Short mmCIF file of C-alpha atoms in Angstrom, two decimals:
data_model
loop_
_atom_site.label_atom_id
_atom_site.label_comp_id
_atom_site.label_asym_id
_atom_site.label_seq_id
_atom_site.Cartn_x
_atom_site.Cartn_y
_atom_site.Cartn_z
CA UNK U 1 -34.33 12.05 -29.83
CA UNK U 2 -31.69 14.18 -27.51
CA UNK U 3 -27.74 14.21 -28.67
CA UNK U 4 -25.33 11.98 -26.83
CA UNK U 5 -23.61 13.86 -24.08
CA UNK U 6 -20.00 13.83 -24.93
CA UNK U 7 -19.63 12.76 -21.24
CA UNK U 8 -21.55 9.19 -22.02
CA UNK U 9 -18.49 7.44 -22.92
CA UNK U 10 -16.68 8.00 -20.12
CA UNK U 11 -19.35 7.22 -17.77
CA UNK U 12 -19.27 3.98 -19.11
CA UNK U 13 -15.52 3.52 -17.95
CA UNK U 14 -16.27 5.80 -14.62
CA UNK U 15 -19.61 5.10 -12.91
CA UNK U 16 -21.00 8.27 -11.54
CA UNK U 17 -18.76 10.61 -13.26
CA UNK U 18 -20.50 14.25 -13.59
CA UNK U 19 -19.41 17.44 -15.10
CA UNK U 20 -19.50 18.86 -11.68
CA UNK U 21 -16.72 16.17 -10.29
CA UNK U 22 -14.84 16.48 -13.19
CA UNK U 23 -14.44 20.61 -12.93
CA UNK U 24 -14.07 20.14 -9.37
CA UNK U 25 -10.96 17.82 -9.68
CA UNK U 26 -9.69 20.33 -12.51
CA UNK U 27 -9.87 23.17 -10.31
CA UNK U 28 -8.18 21.66 -7.30
CA UNK U 29 -5.48 20.19 -8.88
CA UNK U 30 -4.59 23.89 -10.63
CA UNK U 31 -5.06 25.92 -7.60
CA UNK U 32 -2.29 27.83 -5.38
CA UNK U 33 -2.67 28.82 -2.03
CA UNK U 34 -4.39 31.93 -2.72
CA UNK U 35 -7.21 30.68 -4.67
CA UNK U 36 -7.68 27.05 -3.66
CA UNK U 37 -11.78 26.63 -3.32
CA UNK U 38 -13.29 24.66 -0.78
CA UNK U 39 -13.09 20.59 -1.27
CA UNK U 40 -16.60 19.38 -1.70
CA UNK U 41 -16.36 16.16 0.51
CA UNK U 42 -19.43 14.44 -1.84
CA UNK U 43 -17.32 14.39 -4.86
CA UNK U 44 -14.53 12.75 -3.43
CA UNK U 45 -15.21 9.20 -4.38
CA UNK U 46 -15.88 10.44 -7.74
CA UNK U 47 -12.49 12.31 -8.30
CA UNK U 48 -10.74 9.27 -6.96
CA UNK U 49 -11.66 7.26 -9.60
CA UNK U 50 -10.70 10.08 -12.19
CA UNK U 51 -7.44 10.06 -10.45
CA UNK U 52 -6.80 6.58 -10.53
CA UNK U 53 -8.36 6.14 -13.93
CA UNK U 54 -6.58 9.02 -16.03
CA UNK U 55 -3.16 7.99 -14.50
CA UNK U 56 -2.54 11.58 -13.32
CA UNK U 57 0.86 12.67 -12.75
CA UNK U 58 1.05 16.29 -12.35
CA UNK U 59 -1.13 18.18 -9.62
CA UNK U 60 -1.76 15.36 -7.76
CA UNK U 61 -0.28 16.46 -4.62
CA UNK U 62 -2.58 19.64 -4.56
CA UNK U 63 -5.32 17.45 -4.73
CA UNK U 64 -4.05 14.89 -1.73
CA UNK U 65 -3.58 17.71 0.09
CA UNK U 66 -6.87 19.51 -0.63
CA UNK U 67 -8.65 16.44 0.52
CA UNK U 68 -6.50 15.08 3.45
CA UNK U 69 -8.94 16.79 6.13
CA UNK U 70 -11.92 15.13 4.65
CA UNK U 71 -10.11 11.74 5.28
CA UNK U 72 -9.83 9.48 8.12
CA UNK U 73 -6.07 9.32 8.61
CA UNK U 74 -3.66 6.99 10.29
CA UNK U 75 0.07 6.86 11.35
CA UNK U 76 2.29 4.18 9.95
CA UNK U 77 5.66 3.78 12.15
CA UNK U 78 8.49 1.31 11.98
CA UNK U 79 12.17 1.12 14.07
CA UNK U 80 14.96 -0.42 13.42
CA UNK U 81 15.29 -3.23 15.99
CA UNK U 82 19.17 -4.02 16.05
CA UNK U 83 22.17 -1.81 15.10
CA UNK U 84 23.56 -2.52 11.65
CA UNK U 85 27.50 -2.15 10.85
CA UNK U 86 29.29 -2.98 7.73
CA UNK U 87 32.55 -2.95 6.54
CA UNK U 88 34.77 -2.67 3.23
CA UNK U 89 36.09 -6.44 3.54
CA UNK U 90 32.49 -7.70 3.54
CA UNK U 91 30.72 -9.14 0.52
CA UNK U 92 27.44 -7.24 0.45
CA UNK U 93 27.71 -3.77 -0.50
CA UNK U 94 23.93 -3.02 0.39
CA UNK U 95 21.90 -4.21 3.46
CA UNK U 96 18.23 -3.58 4.71
CA UNK U 97 18.03 -1.47 7.96
CA UNK U 98 14.62 -2.90 8.72
CA UNK U 99 14.34 -6.49 9.62
CA UNK U 100 11.11 -6.68 7.12
CA UNK U 101 9.65 -3.75 4.83
CA UNK U 102 7.03 -1.34 6.25
CA UNK U 103 3.72 -2.58 4.57
CA UNK U 104 1.03 0.32 3.70
CA UNK U 105 -2.43 -0.52 5.12
CA UNK U 106 -5.03 -2.01 2.37
CA UNK U 107 -7.24 0.86 3.00
CA UNK U 108 -4.24 3.43 2.37
CA UNK U 109 -5.29 5.74 -0.67
CA UNK U 110 -2.08 8.18 -0.80
CA UNK U 111 0.46 8.84 1.39
CA UNK U 112 0.88 12.86 2.67
CA UNK U 113 4.04 12.89 4.99
CA UNK U 114 7.02 10.86 5.41
CA UNK U 115 9.58 11.24 7.94
CA UNK U 116 12.55 9.15 8.34
CA UNK U 117 15.39 9.72 11.00
CA UNK U 118 18.16 7.75 12.46
CA UNK U 119 22.13 7.69 13.20
CA UNK U 120 23.91 7.34 10.26
CA UNK U 121 27.19 7.24 10.26
CA UNK U 122 30.78 5.89 8.36
CA UNK U 123 34.28 5.55 9.73
CA UNK U 124 34.49 9.01 11.37
CA UNK U 125 37.77 10.03 9.54
CA UNK U 126 39.65 10.11 6.00
CA UNK U 127 37.57 10.06 2.72
CA UNK U 128 33.54 10.71 3.44
CA UNK U 129 30.44 11.02 1.28
CA UNK U 130 30.82 7.83 -0.43
CA UNK U 131 28.34 5.82 1.95
CA UNK U 132 24.38 6.44 1.44
CA UNK U 133 20.96 5.51 2.72
CA UNK U 134 18.51 4.41 0.12
CA UNK U 135 14.91 4.55 0.04
CA UNK U 136 13.32 1.61 -1.73
CA UNK U 137 8.93 1.75 -2.87
CA UNK U 138 7.63 -1.61 -4.21
CA UNK U 139 4.43 -0.19 -5.84
CA UNK U 140 1.55 -1.81 -7.58
CA UNK U 141 1.21 1.04 -10.16
CA UNK U 142 4.72 2.29 -10.92
CA UNK U 143 6.87 -0.90 -10.01
CA UNK U 144 9.99 -0.81 -8.22
CA UNK U 145 11.38 2.82 -7.40
CA UNK U 146 14.47 3.73 -5.51
CA UNK U 147 16.95 6.55 -4.50
CA UNK U 148 19.64 7.98 -2.47
CA UNK U 149 18.15 10.07 0.01
CA UNK U 150 21.15 10.84 2.65
CA UNK U 151 24.57 10.89 2.03
CA UNK U 152 26.90 10.11 5.09
CA UNK U 153 29.25 13.10 5.50
CA UNK U 154 31.33 13.12 8.94
CA UNK U 155 32.10 16.50 8.37
CA UNK U 156 28.48 17.96 8.46
CA UNK U 157 26.85 19.57 11.17
CA UNK U 158 25.13 17.56 13.46
CA UNK U 159 27.25 14.44 12.35
CA UNK U 160 28.26 13.42 16.33
CA UNK U 161 24.41 14.23 17.39
CA UNK U 162 23.05 11.17 19.45
CA UNK U 163 20.76 9.46 19.33
CA UNK U 164 19.94 11.00 16.00
CA UNK U 165 22.14 12.73 13.57
CA UNK U 166 19.65 12.70 10.65
CA UNK U 167 15.96 13.32 9.94
CA UNK U 168 14.21 13.73 6.49
CA UNK U 169 10.61 14.68 6.07
CA UNK U 170 8.75 14.99 3.22
CA UNK U 171 5.12 16.48 2.52
CA UNK U 172 2.91 15.68 -0.50
CA UNK U 173 1.83 19.48 -0.40
CA UNK U 174 2.91 20.88 -3.73
CA UNK U 175 3.61 24.36 -2.34
CA UNK U 176 6.20 23.08 0.36
CA UNK U 177 8.05 21.35 -2.48
CA UNK U 178 11.77 21.94 -3.08
CA UNK U 179 14.78 19.87 -4.86
CA UNK U 180 14.96 17.61 -2.31
CA UNK U 181 11.62 17.02 -1.93
CA UNK U 182 11.40 15.68 -5.34
CA UNK U 183 11.96 12.01 -5.19
CA UNK U 184 9.02 11.94 -2.14
CA UNK U 185 6.99 14.08 -4.28
CA UNK U 186 6.91 11.21 -6.86
CA UNK U 187 6.53 8.79 -4.24
CA UNK U 188 3.65 10.41 -2.64
CA UNK U 189 1.86 10.42 -6.39
CA UNK U 190 1.52 6.46 -6.30
CA UNK U 191 2.24 5.17 -3.20
CA UNK U 192 -1.11 3.22 -1.65
CA UNK U 193 -2.34 0.29 0.16
CA UNK U 194 -0.45 -3.09 -0.11
CA UNK U 195 3.07 -0.88 -1.23
CA UNK U 196 6.23 -1.60 0.63
CA UNK U 197 8.95 0.44 1.77
CA UNK U 198 12.37 -0.39 2.74
CA UNK U 199 15.71 1.51 4.17
CA UNK U 200 19.05 0.36 2.62
CA UNK U 201 22.57 1.16 3.88
CA UNK U 202 25.60 1.05 1.50
CA UNK U 203 29.21 0.80 2.31
CA UNK U 204 32.25 1.10 -0.65
CA UNK U 205 34.62 -2.14 -0.60
CA UNK U 206 38.11 0.15 -0.54
CA UNK U 207 39.79 2.10 1.73
CA UNK U 208 39.00 0.71 5.38
CA UNK U 209 35.24 2.57 4.60
CA UNK U 210 32.47 1.58 7.28
CA UNK U 211 29.21 2.10 7.59
CA UNK U 212 26.76 2.02 10.38
CA UNK U 213 22.90 2.63 11.04
CA UNK U 214 20.97 3.03 14.26
CA UNK U 215 17.82 4.37 15.66
#
């Protein structure tokens, strides 16, 4: 009898898995800009299943970007409906900027780009850099993730710009990675259909501080 392939146990859990799919996935994950191979569209479904099954947390950004051109893409947008104002003497220290969370479509596999912009201000005088804008994600694979993504600074360049004085733009492309992009990169590795995103504004409870968001 022929010896059993080492892939047999894996193939029982990953239907359609082949050595070619695994090898090509490893090539894409470990690739840099100069030697990145052309992704093979017929192997994408099997590579997707491998990414999910293996819980990959390294190099997934490179794979997402390498195969993005082979997928149907859509844009999800949301706008703040009403201006939001907060004050030091209010009980709530955090309020949601959007009336309801942004829901990713059920057929969304991953997110490749995230852009956030708005006009975020404090009282405009005195102590600053005490209030923040938080990005929260409720994900099916990693639970709740939350991180301050903008610190309001009334001494910063562009603070008085209108109608937008702050803009954040992140990419899943690991070759564009920077320290400020780290949290977004972590999000891109796990965000998928059915997950929710929300922005929050914070305001400290002392010293006549205020915070506002619009846009």
